[in-house]
C-alpha cells in the first residue's frame, strides 16, 4: 500500500521536545492543517463546517529511522516500567502512525488560496505529514466509562509554570497561556531531575529557556530565532 500525505501541519512547536504527550492536553495550543496536492480543494471539506472535532491520522516523521521494540517505558510510569507498545501511546510505533482528536476552530476555503483548517489541542509538531482526517462522532467515539489501564492508577504530576512579568510582556498573553499548558506537563525526560540544568524549547520563533526546581518550572530567558 502506498500512503501519501493529504496535508501538512503548521504549529508553533518546531521540534519534538515540548510537543504535548496527548491531543487535548493543551487546548489553547493552536495549529493549522494545510491541504496539499489534489486534496487542496474546498470540495474535499464540504460539510465539515458542521462538526466540532476531527480525528487526524498522521505520521511520526521524526521517528522513521528509530529502532522499534515490543515494549516501551511510558513517561507516566516514571520511565522505569515497561509496557507493551500496543498498551501505550508511545511515538515509537511499528508503522510510525499517530491518531489525534482536535477541535475545529475555523475552515479557510477561499478560492485561489491554500485550503486550511485551524484547530486547537493538537499534539503534532510543525511539518508533520497528515494522511487522513475524519469527523469526530461523540455518539460513537466517546466512551467515558471505559477503563484506561495504568493511566487510571498513575496520575500525571503537573508542574507550576512561572513566567516572569518582563518575559510575559514580550511573549504576550496568548503565547503565555499556550506555553503554560505545554510546560506544565513537564517535557523533560523522566530521568532528568537536575535543578541546575537549563532546557531550551523552540516555540513560535522564540527559544524558551527554563529550569525545573522541585515542582516549579521557571522560564529564565527567551531569545528570538
PDB file of C-alpha atoms in Angstrom:
ATOM      1  CA  UNK A   1       0.000   0.000   0.000  1.00  0.00           C
ATOM      2  CA  UNK A   2       1.322   3.428  -0.953  1.00  0.00           C
ATOM      3  CA  UNK A   3       0.321   6.117   1.532  1.00  0.00           C
ATOM      4  CA  UNK A   4       0.843   9.797   0.720  1.00  0.00           C
ATOM      5  CA  UNK A   5       0.146  12.920   2.813  1.00  0.00           C
ATOM      6  CA  UNK A   6      -3.093  14.747   2.107  1.00  0.00           C
ATOM      7  CA  UNK A   7      -1.931  17.705   4.236  1.00  0.00           C
ATOM      8  CA  UNK A   8       0.826  19.045   6.464  1.00  0.00           C
ATOM      9  CA  UNK A   9       0.574  20.583   9.907  1.00  0.00           C
ATOM     10  CA  UNK A  10       1.729  24.074  10.864  1.00  0.00           C
ATOM     11  CA  UNK A  11       2.496  24.522  14.554  1.00  0.00           C
ATOM     12  CA  UNK A  12       4.451  26.907  16.805  1.00  0.00           C
ATOM     13  CA  UNK A  13       6.275  23.802  18.083  1.00  0.00           C
ATOM     14  CA  UNK A  14       9.305  23.345  15.840  1.00  0.00           C
ATOM     15  CA  UNK A  15      10.786  20.202  17.419  1.00  0.00           C
ATOM     16  CA  UNK A  16       9.623  17.040  19.181  1.00  0.00           C
ATOM     17  CA  UNK A  17      10.682  18.469  22.534  1.00  0.00           C
ATOM     18  CA  UNK A  18       7.680  20.020  24.244  1.00  0.00           C
ATOM     19  CA  UNK A  19       5.008  18.527  21.989  1.00  0.00           C
ATOM     20  CA  UNK A  20       2.044  17.531  24.232  1.00  0.00           C
ATOM     21  CA  UNK A  21       2.004  13.824  25.040  1.00  0.00           C
ATOM     22  CA  UNK A  22      -1.676  13.575  24.075  1.00  0.00           C
ATOM     23  CA  UNK A  23      -4.079  15.602  21.999  1.00  0.00           C
ATOM     24  CA  UNK A  24      -6.371  17.781  24.128  1.00  0.00           C
ATOM     25  CA  UNK A  25      -3.804  18.265  26.903  1.00  0.00           C
ATOM     26  CA  UNK A  26      -3.097  21.823  25.696  1.00  0.00           C
ATOM     27  CA  UNK A  27      -6.499  23.078  24.478  1.00  0.00           C
ATOM     28  CA  UNK A  28      -5.157  26.625  23.965  1.00  0.00           C
ATOM     29  CA  UNK A  29      -2.443  25.416  21.575  1.00  0.00           C
ATOM     30  CA  UNK A  30      -3.478  26.180  18.006  1.00  0.00           C
ATOM     31  CA  UNK A  31      -2.200  24.959  14.660  1.00  0.00           C
ATOM     32  CA  UNK A  32      -3.234  24.646  11.040  1.00  0.00           C
ATOM     33  CA  UNK A  33      -3.872  21.713   8.723  1.00  0.00           C
ATOM     34  CA  UNK A  34      -2.770  22.805   5.234  1.00  0.00           C
ATOM     35  CA  UNK A  35      -4.198  20.633   2.472  1.00  0.00           C
ATOM     36  CA  UNK A  36      -1.877  19.624  -0.350  1.00  0.00           C
ATOM     37  CA  UNK A  37      -1.920  18.303  -3.919  1.00  0.00           C
ATOM     38  CA  UNK A  38      -5.288  17.324  -5.358  1.00  0.00           C
ATOM     39  CA  UNK A  39      -6.775  17.492  -1.851  1.00  0.00           C
ATOM     40  CA  UNK A  40      -6.140  21.246  -1.728  1.00  0.00           C
ATOM     41  CA  UNK A  41      -9.715  21.655  -2.899  1.00  0.00           C
ATOM     42  CA  UNK A  42     -12.586  23.190  -0.940  1.00  0.00           C
ATOM     43  CA  UNK A  43     -14.893  20.428  -2.203  1.00  0.00           C
ATOM     44  CA  UNK A  44     -12.972  17.920  -0.054  1.00  0.00           C
ATOM     45  CA  UNK A  45     -14.138  19.727   3.086  1.00  0.00           C
ATOM     46  CA  UNK A  46     -17.744  20.336   2.097  1.00  0.00           C
ATOM     47  CA  UNK A  47     -19.935  19.725   5.176  1.00  0.00           C
ATOM     48  CA  UNK A  48     -17.031  19.696   7.641  1.00  0.00           C
ATOM     49  CA  UNK A  49     -18.141  23.068   8.998  1.00  0.00           C
ATOM     50  CA  UNK A  50     -20.997  21.280  10.770  1.00  0.00           C
ATOM     51  CA  UNK A  51     -18.624  19.315  13.034  1.00  0.00           C
ATOM     52  CA  UNK A  52     -16.746  20.480  16.131  1.00  0.00           C
ATOM     53  CA  UNK A  53     -13.916  17.925  16.262  1.00  0.00           C
ATOM     54  CA  UNK A  54     -11.705  15.939  13.893  1.00  0.00           C
ATOM     55  CA  UNK A  55      -9.696  12.761  14.011  1.00  0.00           C
ATOM     56  CA  UNK A  56      -6.271  13.189  12.408  1.00  0.00           C
ATOM     57  CA  UNK A  57      -4.256  10.217  11.132  1.00  0.00           C
ATOM     58  CA  UNK A  58      -0.643  11.370  10.851  1.00  0.00           C
ATOM     59  CA  UNK A  59       2.983  10.276  10.731  1.00  0.00           C
ATOM     60  CA  UNK A  60       5.716  10.352  13.380  1.00  0.00           C
ATOM     61  CA  UNK A  61       8.048  11.805  10.780  1.00  0.00           C
ATOM     62  CA  UNK A  62      10.934  12.336  13.234  1.00  0.00           C
ATOM     63  CA  UNK A  63      10.947   8.678  14.329  1.00  0.00           C
ATOM     64  CA  UNK A  64      11.142   6.984  10.922  1.00  0.00           C
ATOM     65  CA  UNK A  65      14.633   5.551  11.463  1.00  0.00           C
ATOM     66  CA  UNK A  66      14.319   4.924  15.198  1.00  0.00           C
ATOM     67  CA  UNK A  67      14.525   1.352  16.443  1.00  0.00           C
ATOM     68  CA  UNK A  68      11.199  -0.169  17.452  1.00  0.00           C
ATOM     69  CA  UNK A  69      10.679  -2.583  20.340  1.00  0.00           C
ATOM     70  CA  UNK A  70       7.878  -4.756  21.680  1.00  0.00           C
ATOM     71  CA  UNK A  71       7.913  -2.860  24.977  1.00  0.00           C
ATOM     72  CA  UNK A  72       8.381   0.806  25.885  1.00  0.00           C
ATOM     73  CA  UNK A  73       8.764   2.903  29.043  1.00  0.00           C
ATOM     74  CA  UNK A  74       5.711   5.205  29.447  1.00  0.00           C
ATOM     75  CA  UNK A  75       6.554   8.603  30.986  1.00  0.00           C
ATOM     76  CA  UNK A  76       3.509   8.336  33.269  1.00  0.00           C
ATOM     77  CA  UNK A  77       5.133   5.329  34.925  1.00  0.00           C
ATOM     78  CA  UNK A  78       8.279   7.364  35.526  1.00  0.00           C
ATOM     79  CA  UNK A  79      10.184   5.784  32.660  1.00  0.00           C
ATOM     80  CA  UNK A  80      11.042   2.856  34.949  1.00  0.00           C
ATOM     81  CA  UNK A  81       8.457   0.224  33.993  1.00  0.00           C
ATOM     82  CA  UNK A  82       7.960  -1.430  30.635  1.00  0.00           C
ATOM     83  CA  UNK A  83       4.609  -1.930  28.961  1.00  0.00           C
ATOM     84  CA  UNK A  84       3.723  -3.490  25.617  1.00  0.00           C
ATOM     85  CA  UNK A  85       3.919  -0.897  22.840  1.00  0.00           C
ATOM     86  CA  UNK A  86       0.272  -1.552  21.932  1.00  0.00           C
ATOM     87  CA  UNK A  87      -0.787  -0.821  25.524  1.00  0.00           C
ATOM     88  CA  UNK A  88       0.667   2.697  25.257  1.00  0.00           C
ATOM     89  CA  UNK A  89       0.524   5.845  23.156  1.00  0.00           C
ATOM     90  CA  UNK A  90       4.279   5.731  22.548  1.00  0.00           C
ATOM     91  CA  UNK A  91       5.527   7.604  19.481  1.00  0.00           C
ATOM     92  CA  UNK A  92       7.875   4.697  18.652  1.00  0.00           C
ATOM     93  CA  UNK A  93       5.369   2.563  16.790  1.00  0.00           C
ATOM     94  CA  UNK A  94       5.853  -0.147  14.146  1.00  0.00           C
ATOM     95  CA  UNK A  95       4.439   1.997  11.328  1.00  0.00           C
ATOM     96  CA  UNK A  96       5.062   5.492  12.783  1.00  0.00           C
ATOM     97  CA  UNK A  97       1.339   6.348  12.665  1.00  0.00           C
ATOM     98  CA  UNK A  98      -0.365   8.655  15.149  1.00  0.00           C
ATOM     99  CA  UNK A  99      -4.034   9.347  15.880  1.00  0.00           C
ATOM    100  CA  UNK A 100      -5.278  12.592  17.443  1.00  0.00           C
ATOM    101  CA  UNK A 101      -8.560  14.310  18.150  1.00  0.00           C
ATOM    102  CA  UNK A 102      -8.572  18.096  17.688  1.00  0.00           C
ATOM    103  CA  UNK A 103     -11.133  20.878  17.899  1.00  0.00           C
ATOM    104  CA  UNK A 104     -12.025  22.735  14.698  1.00  0.00           C
ATOM    105  CA  UNK A 105     -11.679  26.498  15.084  1.00  0.00           C
ATOM    106  CA  UNK A 106     -12.054  27.711  11.515  1.00  0.00           C
ATOM    107  CA  UNK A 107     -12.045  26.417   7.956  1.00  0.00           C
ATOM    108  CA  UNK A 108     -10.352  28.646   5.391  1.00  0.00           C
ATOM    109  CA  UNK A 109     -11.515  27.650   1.930  1.00  0.00           C
ATOM    110  CA  UNK A 110     -11.188  30.758  -0.205  1.00  0.00           C
ATOM    111  CA  UNK A 111     -10.853  30.203  -3.948  1.00  0.00           C
ATOM    112  CA  UNK A 112      -7.261  30.546  -5.168  1.00  0.00           C
ATOM    113  CA  UNK A 113      -5.695  30.118  -1.730  1.00  0.00           C
ATOM    114  CA  UNK A 114      -4.462  27.104   0.228  1.00  0.00           C
ATOM    115  CA  UNK A 115      -7.307  25.227   1.912  1.00  0.00           C
ATOM    116  CA  UNK A 116      -6.667  25.244   5.662  1.00  0.00           C
ATOM    117  CA  UNK A 117      -8.301  24.001   8.852  1.00  0.00           C
ATOM    118  CA  UNK A 118      -7.374  25.879  12.015  1.00  0.00           C
ATOM    119  CA  UNK A 119      -7.528  23.545  15.028  1.00  0.00           C
ATOM    120  CA  UNK A 120      -6.828  23.532  18.763  1.00  0.00           C
ATOM    121  CA  UNK A 121      -5.404  20.904  21.092  1.00  0.00           C
ATOM    122  CA  UNK A 122      -3.147  19.047  18.640  1.00  0.00           C
ATOM    123  CA  UNK A 123      -0.068  17.062  19.687  1.00  0.00           C
ATOM    124  CA  UNK A 124       1.765  17.471  16.374  1.00  0.00           C
ATOM    125  CA  UNK A 125       4.987  19.335  15.644  1.00  0.00           C
ATOM    126  CA  UNK A 126       5.455  21.714  12.739  1.00  0.00           C
ATOM    127  CA  UNK A 127       5.727  19.967   9.363  1.00  0.00           C
ATOM    128  CA  UNK A 128       4.015  16.726  10.416  1.00  0.00           C
ATOM    129  CA  UNK A 129       2.517  14.847   7.446  1.00  0.00           C
ATOM    130  CA  UNK A 130      -1.210  14.119   7.713  1.00  0.00           C
ATOM    131  CA  UNK A 131      -2.579  11.055   5.953  1.00  0.00           C
ATOM    132  CA  UNK A 132      -6.303  11.354   6.641  1.00  0.00           C
ATOM    133  CA  UNK A 133      -8.896  13.362   8.542  1.00  0.00           C
ATOM    134  CA  UNK A 134     -12.313  12.202   9.681  1.00  0.00           C
ATOM    135  CA  UNK A 135     -15.098  13.888  11.672  1.00  0.00           C
ATOM    136  CA  UNK A 136     -15.371  13.037  15.348  1.00  0.00           C
ATOM    137  CA  UNK A 137     -18.756  11.492  16.251  1.00  0.00           C
ATOM    138  CA  UNK A 138     -19.447  11.744  20.009  1.00  0.00           C
ATOM    139  CA  UNK A 139     -22.208   9.124  19.976  1.00  0.00           C
ATOM    140  CA  UNK A 140     -19.740   6.515  18.711  1.00  0.00           C
ATOM    141  CA  UNK A 141     -16.252   7.806  19.511  1.00  0.00           C
ATOM    142  CA  UNK A 142     -16.689   8.740  23.197  1.00  0.00           C
ATOM    143  CA  UNK A 143     -16.672   6.059  25.913  1.00  0.00           C
ATOM    144  CA  UNK A 144     -16.484   7.995  29.209  1.00  0.00           C
ATOM    145  CA  UNK A 145     -16.964   4.897  31.396  1.00  0.00           C
ATOM    146  CA  UNK A 146     -14.198   2.848  29.758  1.00  0.00           C
ATOM    147  CA  UNK A 147     -11.206   1.599  31.765  1.00  0.00           C
ATOM    148  CA  UNK A 148      -7.890   3.281  30.938  1.00  0.00           C
ATOM    149  CA  UNK A 149      -5.242   0.840  32.152  1.00  0.00           C
ATOM    150  CA  UNK A 150      -2.287   2.273  34.059  1.00  0.00           C
ATOM    151  CA  UNK A 151      -3.491   5.836  33.430  1.00  0.00           C
ATOM    152  CA  UNK A 152      -6.349   5.156  35.867  1.00  0.00           C
ATOM    153  CA  UNK A 153      -3.940   4.467  38.713  1.00  0.00           C
ATOM    154  CA  UNK A 154      -0.939   6.694  37.935  1.00  0.00           C
ATOM    155  CA  UNK A 155      -1.784  10.380  37.914  1.00  0.00           C
ATOM    156  CA  UNK A 156       0.460  12.682  35.898  1.00  0.00           C
ATOM    157  CA  UNK A 157       2.149  15.303  38.069  1.00  0.00           C
ATOM    158  CA  UNK A 158       1.787  18.788  36.632  1.00  0.00           C
ATOM    159  CA  UNK A 159       4.349  21.496  37.234  1.00  0.00           C
ATOM    160  CA  UNK A 160       3.714  25.027  38.404  1.00  0.00           C
ATOM    161  CA  UNK A 161       4.849  27.221  35.486  1.00  0.00           C
ATOM    162  CA  UNK A 162       6.380  30.578  36.438  1.00  0.00           C
ATOM    163  CA  UNK A 163       6.747  33.223  33.726  1.00  0.00           C
ATOM    164  CA  UNK A 164       8.400  36.454  34.931  1.00  0.00           C
ATOM    165  CA  UNK A 165       6.497  39.612  34.099  1.00  0.00           C
ATOM    166  CA  UNK A 166       9.090  41.008  31.689  1.00  0.00           C
ATOM    167  CA  UNK A 167       9.056  37.776  29.675  1.00  0.00           C
ATOM    168  CA  UNK A 168       5.269  37.661  29.823  1.00  0.00           C
ATOM    169  CA  UNK A 169       5.125  41.102  28.254  1.00  0.00           C
ATOM    170  CA  UNK A 170       7.482  40.073  25.456  1.00  0.00           C
ATOM    171  CA  UNK A 171       5.547  36.911  24.613  1.00  0.00           C
ATOM    172  CA  UNK A 172       2.010  38.223  25.049  1.00  0.00           C
ATOM    173  CA  UNK A 173      -0.832  36.519  26.893  1.00  0.00           C
ATOM    174  CA  UNK A 174      -1.789  34.069  24.129  1.00  0.00           C
ATOM    175  CA  UNK A 175       1.704  32.570  23.890  1.00  0.00           C
ATOM    176  CA  UNK A 176       1.969  32.526  27.684  1.00  0.00           C
ATOM    177  CA  UNK A 177      -1.266  30.551  28.021  1.00  0.00           C
ATOM    178  CA  UNK A 178      -0.119  28.075  25.389  1.00  0.00           C
ATOM    179  CA  UNK A 179       3.332  27.692  26.947  1.00  0.00           C
ATOM    180  CA  UNK A 180       1.856  27.235  30.416  1.00  0.00           C
ATOM    181  CA  UNK A 181      -0.260  24.309  29.196  1.00  0.00           C
ATOM    182  CA  UNK A 182       2.667  22.695  27.370  1.00  0.00           C
ATOM    183  CA  UNK A 183       5.291  23.173  30.074  1.00  0.00           C
ATOM    184  CA  UNK A 184       3.003  22.164  32.958  1.00  0.00           C
ATOM    185  CA  UNK A 185       3.125  18.627  31.527  1.00  0.00           C
ATOM    186  CA  UNK A 186       6.928  18.534  32.085  1.00  0.00           C
ATOM    187  CA  UNK A 187       8.529  17.912  28.670  1.00  0.00           C
ATOM    188  CA  UNK A 188      11.809  16.663  30.189  1.00  0.00           C
ATOM    189  CA  UNK A 189      12.844  13.003  30.024  1.00  0.00           C
ATOM    190  CA  UNK A 190      11.641  11.458  33.276  1.00  0.00           C
ATOM    191  CA  UNK A 191      15.176  10.536  34.366  1.00  0.00           C
ATOM    192  CA  UNK A 192      16.224  14.224  34.315  1.00  0.00           C
ATOM    193  CA  UNK A 193      15.925  15.909  37.696  1.00  0.00           C
ATOM    194  CA  UNK A 194      18.686  18.494  37.984  1.00  0.00           C
ATOM    195  CA  UNK A 195      17.574  21.976  39.155  1.00  0.00           C
ATOM    196  CA  UNK A 196      20.720  23.465  37.585  1.00  0.00           C
ATOM    197  CA  UNK A 197      20.085  22.122  34.087  1.00  0.00           C
ATOM    198  CA  UNK A 198      18.756  24.629  31.540  1.00  0.00           C
ATOM    199  CA  UNK A 199      16.419  23.365  28.816  1.00  0.00           C
ATOM    200  CA  UNK A 200      15.518  25.026  25.534  1.00  0.00           C
ATOM    201  CA  UNK A 201      12.159  24.812  23.795  1.00  0.00           C
ATOM    202  CA  UNK A 202      11.776  26.233  20.250  1.00  0.00           C
ATOM    203  CA  UNK A 203       8.326  27.837  20.184  1.00  0.00           C
ATOM    204  CA  UNK A 204       6.799  30.213  17.640  1.00  0.00           C
ATOM    205  CA  UNK A 205      10.053  31.944  16.712  1.00  0.00           C
ATOM    206  CA  UNK A 206      11.440  32.002  20.258  1.00  0.00           C
ATOM    207  CA  UNK A 207      13.958  29.849  22.103  1.00  0.00           C
ATOM    208  CA  UNK A 208      12.387  29.395  25.542  1.00  0.00           C
ATOM    209  CA  UNK A 209      14.955  28.664  28.250  1.00  0.00           C
ATOM    210  CA  UNK A 210      13.749  27.143  31.528  1.00  0.00           C
ATOM    211  CA  UNK A 211      14.748  25.271  34.672  1.00  0.00           C
ATOM    212  CA  UNK A 212      12.753  22.930  36.876  1.00  0.00           C
ATOM    213  CA  UNK A 213      13.177  23.274  40.633  1.00  0.00           C
ATOM    214  CA  UNK A 214      11.145  20.889  42.788  1.00  0.00           C
ATOM    215  CA  UNK A 215       7.601  21.198  41.410  1.00  0.00           C
ATOM    216  CA  UNK A 216       8.075  24.538  39.641  1.00  0.00           C
ATOM    217  CA  UNK A 217       9.169  25.211  36.073  1.00  0.00           C
ATOM    218  CA  UNK A 218      10.702  28.666  35.726  1.00  0.00           C
ATOM    219  CA  UNK A 219      11.225  30.393  32.380  1.00  0.00           C
ATOM    220  CA  UNK A 220      14.523  32.215  32.816  1.00  0.00           C
ATOM    221  CA  UNK A 221      15.232  33.672  29.383  1.00  0.00           C
ATOM    222  CA  UNK A 222      13.904  33.892  25.828  1.00  0.00           C
ATOM    223  CA  UNK A 223      15.712  34.555  22.547  1.00  0.00           C
ATOM    224  CA  UNK A 224      14.395  35.233  19.083  1.00  0.00           C
ATOM    225  CA  UNK A 225      15.451  32.699  16.467  1.00  0.00           C
TER     226      UNK A 225
END
